[in-house]
Amino acid sequence: MKTFNLIIAGVCLMAAVSCNQARNTEQATSEYENAVIENMMTRRSIRQYTGVPVKRETMQTILECGINAPNGMNKQSWEVRVVDDAEVMKEIIGMMAAANPSVDPGAVKGCFRGAPTMIFIANDPSYDCSPIDCGLLSENIMLSGWSLGVGSVCLGSPVRFLNNSPEAIARLGFSEGYTPIICIGMGYPAETPDAKPRDPGKVRFVE
Ligand SMILES: Cc1cc2nc3c(=O)[nH]c(=O)nc-3n(C[C@H](O)[C@H](O)[C@H](O)COP(=O)(O)O)c2cc1C
């Protein structure tokens, strides 16, 4: 029995070592050695989608990541509404277009970039850190989505149209006192955009 146990332990040890070697080889061939960093560095804004809404089960995980973002005093000063039904989205766009008669209705529709799942985020303007809370929530949503193969684009332009439309805000069911601050379009990517350049000169150590 003792010999049998020793053989089993030996086999397990060999499997663990070979597994570790495989992982190290994989890491060595990847540009980034850390999966979290790779996820951050490869994320791109996506503006072309397959048209299929994000699976509800996947969205639940993404939204849970969102609300686990750091936030001031854990006030969770956000409200999040998800629209993944094309008919509801059409209704909301119609309300927004009606409330912004000087804007071409095509532009109102276009500002959503054709994303099949739309996330509307409202902040609590009575709390000065609420925009930051909503930004951190948004980033968690976009990065967790990216790690699960879901593309996204942060959208500021629909908010201007939305905030002129109490009807659309009511349809989204935001609580009294909450004001839309940002939208996130999500879906399965139908494009692979290049990275946009960043200016490292904006960041420096103070000696
Ligand atoms: C606050 C905010 C508002 C944005 N609004 C829009 C928008 O209205 N329409 C759009 O196509 N992209 C919008 N974007 C996406 C940016 O254009 C994009 O993040 C930027 O060009 C960098 O590209 P990258 O996300 O691929 O790195 C917005 C991003 C942020 C953070």
mmCIF file of C-alpha atoms and ligand atoms in Angstrom:
data_model
loop_
_atom_site.group_PDB
_atom_site.id
_atom_site.type_symbol
_atom_site.label_atom_id
_atom_site.label_comp_id
_atom_site.label_asym_id
_atom_site.label_seq_id
_atom_site.Cartn_x
_atom_site.Cartn_y
_atom_site.Cartn_z
ATOM 1 C CA MET A 1 0.000 0.000 0.000
ATOM 2 C CA LYS A 2 2.853 2.348 0.960
ATOM 3 C CA THR A 3 4.572 1.734 -2.401
ATOM 4 C CA PHE A 4 1.290 2.394 -4.248
ATOM 5 C CA ASN A 5 0.840 5.736 -2.415
ATOM 6 C CA LEU A 6 4.414 6.716 -3.247
ATOM 7 C CA ILE A 7 3.831 5.980 -6.945
ATOM 8 C CA ILE A 8 0.626 8.069 -6.943
ATOM 9 C CA ALA A 9 2.411 10.965 -5.170
ATOM 10 C CA GLY A 10 5.224 10.772 -7.718
ATOM 11 C CA VAL A 11 2.814 10.861 -10.671
ATOM 12 C CA CYS A 12 0.991 13.879 -9.155
ATOM 13 C CA LEU A 13 4.284 15.707 -8.611
ATOM 14 C CA MET A 14 5.371 15.077 -12.222
ATOM 15 C CA ALA A 15 1.999 16.302 -13.512
ATOM 16 C CA ALA A 16 2.239 19.460 -11.396
ATOM 17 C CA VAL A 17 5.790 20.171 -12.602
ATOM 18 C CA SER A 18 4.898 19.623 -16.255
ATOM 19 C CA CYS A 19 1.750 21.780 -15.860
ATOM 20 C CA ASN A 20 3.844 24.570 -14.376
ATOM 21 C CA GLN A 21 6.393 24.256 -17.175
ATOM 22 C CA ALA A 22 3.595 24.529 -19.755
ATOM 23 C CA ARG A 23 2.286 27.687 -18.084
ATOM 24 C CA ASN A 24 5.773 29.220 -17.959
ATOM 25 C CA THR A 25 6.335 28.470 -21.658
ATOM 26 C CA GLU A 26 2.978 30.101 -22.454
ATOM 27 C CA GLN A 27 3.918 33.161 -20.410
ATOM 28 C CA ALA A 28 7.276 33.463 -22.114
ATOM 29 C CA THR A 29 5.646 33.582 -25.554
ATOM 30 C CA SER A 30 3.021 36.180 -24.529
ATOM 31 C CA GLU A 31 3.830 39.893 -24.866
ATOM 32 C CA TYR A 32 2.516 40.472 -21.355
ATOM 33 C CA GLU A 33 3.364 38.128 -18.547
ATOM 34 C CA ASN A 34 0.257 38.871 -16.526
ATOM 35 C CA ALA A 35 -3.269 38.096 -17.694
ATOM 36 C CA VAL A 36 -4.787 41.184 -16.035
ATOM 37 C CA ILE A 37 -2.222 43.485 -17.649
ATOM 38 C CA GLU A 38 -2.662 41.787 -21.014
ATOM 39 C CA ASN A 39 -6.432 42.302 -20.747
ATOM 40 C CA MET A 40 -5.981 46.019 -19.983
ATOM 41 C CA MET A 41 -3.403 46.576 -22.695
ATOM 42 C CA THR A 42 -5.323 44.799 -25.461
ATOM 43 C CA ARG A 43 -8.734 46.391 -24.803
ATOM 44 C CA ARG A 44 -9.962 48.632 -27.600
ATOM 45 C CA SER A 45 -13.151 50.603 -28.078
ATOM 46 C CA ILE A 46 -15.356 48.529 -30.362
ATOM 47 C CA ARG A 47 -17.756 50.252 -32.757
ATOM 48 C CA GLN A 48 -18.771 47.319 -34.952
ATOM 49 C CA TYR A 49 -20.671 44.398 -33.496
ATOM 50 C CA THR A 50 -22.090 41.078 -34.664
ATOM 51 C CA GLY A 51 -25.573 42.256 -33.666
ATOM 52 C CA VAL A 52 -26.056 39.471 -31.103
ATOM 53 C CA PRO A 53 -26.785 40.800 -27.593
ATOM 54 C CA VAL A 54 -24.434 39.689 -24.840
ATOM 55 C CA LYS A 55 -25.657 36.510 -23.147
ATOM 56 C CA ARG A 56 -27.570 37.384 -19.980
ATOM 57 C CA GLU A 57 -25.467 34.981 -17.918
ATOM 58 C CA THR A 58 -22.261 36.687 -19.137
ATOM 59 C CA MET A 59 -23.804 40.106 -18.482
ATOM 60 C CA GLN A 60 -24.576 39.082 -14.892
ATOM 61 C CA THR A 61 -20.877 38.357 -14.313
ATOM 62 C CA ILE A 62 -19.859 41.628 -15.990
ATOM 63 C CA LEU A 63 -22.354 43.660 -13.941
ATOM 64 C CA GLU A 64 -21.231 42.005 -10.738
ATOM 65 C CA CYS A 65 -17.663 43.038 -11.578
ATOM 66 C CA GLY A 66 -19.007 46.548 -12.187
ATOM 67 C CA ILE A 67 -20.638 46.955 -8.802
ATOM 68 C CA ASN A 68 -17.568 45.560 -7.072
ATOM 69 C CA ALA A 69 -15.537 48.575 -8.201
ATOM 70 C CA PRO A 70 -14.095 50.791 -5.485
ATOM 71 C CA ASN A 71 -16.470 53.639 -4.699
ATOM 72 C CA GLY A 72 -16.569 56.532 -2.255
ATOM 73 C CA MET A 73 -17.576 55.425 1.265
ATOM 74 C CA ASN A 74 -19.202 52.404 -0.373
ATOM 75 C CA LYS A 75 -22.182 54.644 -1.171
ATOM 76 C CA GLN A 76 -22.486 52.890 -4.554
ATOM 77 C CA SER A 77 -23.701 56.200 -5.932
ATOM 78 C CA TRP A 78 -24.750 54.731 -9.270
ATOM 79 C CA GLU A 79 -27.749 53.193 -10.950
ATOM 80 C CA VAL A 80 -27.320 50.876 -13.906
ATOM 81 C CA ARG A 81 -29.887 49.936 -16.539
ATOM 82 C CA VAL A 82 -29.274 47.351 -19.233
ATOM 83 C CA VAL A 83 -31.208 47.265 -22.506
ATOM 84 C CA ASP A 84 -30.625 44.207 -24.674
ATOM 85 C CA ASP A 85 -33.989 44.185 -26.441
ATOM 86 C CA ALA A 86 -33.896 45.886 -29.860
ATOM 87 C CA GLU A 87 -37.553 46.962 -29.546
ATOM 88 C CA VAL A 88 -36.987 48.691 -26.195
ATOM 89 C CA MET A 89 -33.865 50.349 -27.593
ATOM 90 C CA LYS A 90 -35.878 51.590 -30.588
ATOM 91 C CA GLU A 91 -38.470 53.041 -28.207
ATOM 92 C CA ILE A 92 -35.797 54.874 -26.174
ATOM 93 C CA ILE A 93 -34.068 56.215 -29.312
ATOM 94 C CA GLY A 94 -37.480 57.438 -30.555
ATOM 95 C CA MET A 95 -38.087 59.286 -27.282
ATOM 96 C CA MET A 96 -34.607 60.815 -27.392
ATOM 97 C CA ALA A 97 -35.034 61.898 -31.025
ATOM 98 C CA ALA A 98 -38.404 63.510 -30.229
ATOM 99 C CA ALA A 99 -36.839 65.431 -27.341
ATOM 100 C CA ASN A 100 -33.993 66.707 -29.547
ATOM 101 C CA PRO A 101 -35.811 67.958 -32.666
ATOM 102 C CA SER A 102 -32.840 70.025 -33.854
ATOM 103 C CA VAL A 103 -30.707 66.862 -34.106
ATOM 104 C CA ASP A 104 -30.879 64.525 -37.108
ATOM 105 C CA PRO A 105 -32.694 61.359 -35.833
ATOM 106 C CA GLY A 106 -30.011 59.312 -37.615
ATOM 107 C CA ALA A 107 -27.388 60.960 -35.416
ATOM 108 C CA VAL A 108 -29.324 60.061 -32.257
ATOM 109 C CA LYS A 109 -29.474 56.431 -33.348
ATOM 110 C CA GLY A 110 -25.866 56.501 -34.593
ATOM 111 C CA CYS A 111 -24.436 57.706 -31.308
ATOM 112 C CA PHE A 112 -25.129 54.245 -29.854
ATOM 113 C CA ARG A 113 -22.711 52.754 -32.407
ATOM 114 C CA GLY A 114 -25.037 49.848 -33.152
ATOM 115 C CA ALA A 115 -24.165 48.030 -29.927
ATOM 116 C CA PRO A 116 -26.775 45.311 -29.299
ATOM 117 C CA THR A 117 -26.507 45.604 -25.503
ATOM 118 C CA MET A 118 -26.615 49.079 -24.039
ATOM 119 C CA ILE A 119 -25.766 49.996 -20.466
ATOM 120 C CA PHE A 120 -27.045 53.304 -19.117
ATOM 121 C CA ILE A 121 -25.358 54.604 -15.971
ATOM 122 C CA ALA A 122 -26.772 57.389 -13.810
ATOM 123 C CA ASN A 123 -24.976 59.195 -11.020
ATOM 124 C CA ASP A 124 -26.090 60.935 -7.852
ATOM 125 C CA PRO A 125 -25.175 64.603 -8.424
ATOM 126 C CA SER A 126 -25.564 65.374 -4.703
ATOM 127 C CA TYR A 127 -22.347 63.414 -4.044
ATOM 128 C CA ASP A 128 -19.204 65.015 -5.485
ATOM 129 C CA CYS A 129 -17.397 61.686 -5.973
ATOM 130 C CA SER A 130 -20.302 60.088 -7.817
ATOM 131 C CA PRO A 131 -18.858 60.706 -11.324
ATOM 132 C CA ILE A 132 -15.669 58.949 -10.178
ATOM 133 C CA ASP A 133 -17.674 56.030 -8.766
ATOM 134 C CA CYS A 134 -19.483 55.718 -12.100
ATOM 135 C CA GLY A 135 -16.191 55.888 -14.022
ATOM 136 C CA LEU A 136 -14.663 53.101 -11.960
ATOM 137 C CA LEU A 137 -17.826 51.000 -12.298
ATOM 138 C CA SER A 138 -17.663 51.548 -16.060
ATOM 139 C CA GLU A 139 -14.046 50.502 -16.315
ATOM 140 C CA ASN A 140 -14.721 47.304 -14.357
ATOM 141 C CA ILE A 141 -17.605 46.569 -16.735
ATOM 142 C CA MET A 142 -15.501 47.153 -19.848
ATOM 143 C CA LEU A 143 -12.431 45.261 -18.675
ATOM 144 C CA SER A 144 -14.326 42.258 -17.305
ATOM 145 C CA GLY A 145 -16.294 42.203 -20.566
ATOM 146 C CA TRP A 146 -13.116 42.259 -22.628
ATOM 147 C CA SER A 147 -11.701 39.342 -20.625
ATOM 148 C CA LEU A 148 -14.832 37.358 -21.547
ATOM 149 C CA GLY A 149 -14.682 38.188 -25.269
ATOM 150 C CA VAL A 150 -17.199 41.038 -25.062
ATOM 151 C CA GLY A 151 -16.305 44.303 -26.763
ATOM 152 C CA SER A 152 -17.431 47.695 -25.518
ATOM 153 C CA VAL A 153 -17.373 51.402 -26.147
ATOM 154 C CA CYS A 154 -17.821 54.083 -23.553
ATOM 155 C CA LEU A 155 -20.344 56.609 -24.902
ATOM 156 C CA GLY A 156 -20.675 60.185 -23.723
ATOM 157 C CA SER A 157 -22.638 61.557 -26.670
ATOM 158 C CA PRO A 158 -26.008 59.801 -26.024
ATOM 159 C CA VAL A 159 -26.089 61.328 -22.540
ATOM 160 C CA ARG A 160 -26.539 64.846 -23.916
ATOM 161 C CA PHE A 161 -29.608 63.735 -25.869
ATOM 162 C CA LEU A 162 -30.881 61.544 -23.049
ATOM 163 C CA ASN A 163 -30.757 64.317 -20.461
ATOM 164 C CA ASN A 164 -33.148 66.374 -22.614
ATOM 165 C CA SER A 165 -35.676 63.552 -22.511
ATOM 166 C CA PRO A 166 -37.435 62.984 -19.166
ATOM 167 C CA GLU A 167 -39.599 60.429 -20.983
ATOM 168 C CA ALA A 168 -36.594 58.267 -21.943
ATOM 169 C CA ILE A 169 -35.116 58.621 -18.440
ATOM 170 C CA ALA A 170 -38.449 57.512 -16.959
ATOM 171 C CA ARG A 171 -38.584 54.550 -19.379
ATOM 172 C CA LEU A 172 -35.167 53.491 -18.105
ATOM 173 C CA GLY A 173 -36.567 53.669 -14.590
ATOM 174 C CA PHE A 174 -33.874 55.704 -12.883
ATOM 175 C CA SER A 175 -34.692 56.832 -9.348
ATOM 176 C CA GLU A 176 -35.512 60.443 -8.562
ATOM 177 C CA GLY A 177 -32.295 62.454 -8.212
ATOM 178 C CA TYR A 178 -30.195 60.195 -10.418
ATOM 179 C CA THR A 179 -28.877 61.697 -13.646
ATOM 180 C CA PRO A 180 -27.496 59.738 -16.615
ATOM 181 C CA ILE A 181 -23.743 60.338 -16.877
ATOM 182 C CA ILE A 182 -22.359 57.727 -19.271
ATOM 183 C CA CYS A 183 -23.460 54.845 -21.503
ATOM 184 C CA ILE A 184 -21.545 51.727 -22.458
ATOM 185 C CA GLY A 185 -22.267 49.896 -25.689
ATOM 186 C CA MET A 186 -21.472 46.190 -25.514
ATOM 187 C CA GLY A 187 -21.520 43.212 -27.834
ATOM 188 C CA TYR A 188 -19.414 40.654 -29.628
ATOM 189 C CA PRO A 189 -16.736 42.463 -31.701
ATOM 190 C CA ALA A 190 -16.909 42.509 -35.507
ATOM 191 C CA GLU A 191 -13.688 44.511 -35.837
ATOM 192 C CA THR A 192 -10.164 44.445 -34.415
ATOM 193 C CA PRO A 193 -9.068 48.081 -34.184
ATOM 194 C CA ASP A 194 -5.444 49.085 -33.654
ATOM 195 C CA ALA A 195 -4.403 50.624 -30.376
ATOM 196 C CA LYS A 196 -4.831 54.383 -30.154
ATOM 197 C CA PRO A 197 -1.576 56.146 -29.214
ATOM 198 C CA ARG A 198 -1.098 57.391 -25.663
ATOM 199 C CA ASP A 199 1.154 60.214 -24.455
ATOM 200 C CA PRO A 200 3.466 58.877 -21.727
ATOM 201 C CA GLY A 201 4.705 62.449 -21.194
ATOM 202 C CA LYS A 202 1.471 63.171 -19.294
ATOM 203 C CA VAL A 203 2.766 61.008 -16.456
ATOM 204 C CA ARG A 204 5.891 61.546 -14.417
ATOM 205 C CA PHE A 205 7.439 60.859 -11.081
ATOM 206 C CA VAL A 206 7.991 63.876 -8.857
ATOM 207 C CA GLU A 207 11.566 63.712 -7.499
HETATM 208 C C1 LIG B 1 -15.970 59.613 -21.134
HETATM 209 C C2 LIG B 1 -15.848 58.984 -22.500
HETATM 210 C C3 LIG B 1 -16.760 59.332 -23.484
HETATM 211 C C4 LIG B 1 -16.676 58.737 -24.753
HETATM 212 N N1 LIG B 1 -17.625 59.023 -25.675
HETATM 213 C C5 LIG B 1 -17.591 58.407 -26.870
HETATM 214 C C6 LIG B 1 -18.631 58.636 -27.818
HETATM 215 O O1 LIG B 1 -19.570 59.371 -27.567
HETATM 216 N N2 LIG B 1 -18.564 57.976 -28.996
HETATM 217 C C7 LIG B 1 -17.526 57.116 -29.295
HETATM 218 O O2 LIG B 1 -17.521 56.545 -30.392
HETATM 219 N N3 LIG B 1 -16.524 56.876 -28.407
HETATM 220 C C8 LIG B 1 -16.533 57.486 -27.202
HETATM 221 N N4 LIG B 1 -15.557 57.229 -26.285
HETATM 222 C C9 LIG B 1 -14.466 56.280 -26.608
HETATM 223 C C10 LIG B 1 -13.141 57.021 -26.866
HETATM 224 O O3 LIG B 1 -13.197 57.663 -28.102
HETATM 225 C C11 LIG B 1 -11.964 56.009 -26.785
HETATM 226 O O4 LIG B 1 -11.927 55.423 -25.520
HETATM 227 C C12 LIG B 1 -10.629 56.687 -27.083
HETATM 228 O O5 LIG B 1 -10.577 57.170 -28.401
HETATM 229 C C13 LIG B 1 -9.441 55.735 -26.871
HETATM 230 O O6 LIG B 1 -9.575 54.569 -27.662
HETATM 231 P P1 LIG B 1 -9.573 53.123 -26.998
HETATM 232 O O7 LIG B 1 -10.740 53.050 -26.052
HETATM 233 O O8 LIG B 1 -9.722 52.139 -28.133
HETATM 234 O O9 LIG B 1 -8.273 52.947 -26.280
HETATM 235 C C14 LIG B 1 -15.628 57.811 -25.031
HETATM 236 C C15 LIG B 1 -14.742 57.462 -24.013
HETATM 237 C C16 LIG B 1 -14.844 58.035 -22.769
HETATM 238 C C17 LIG B 1 -13.895 57.593 -21.672
#
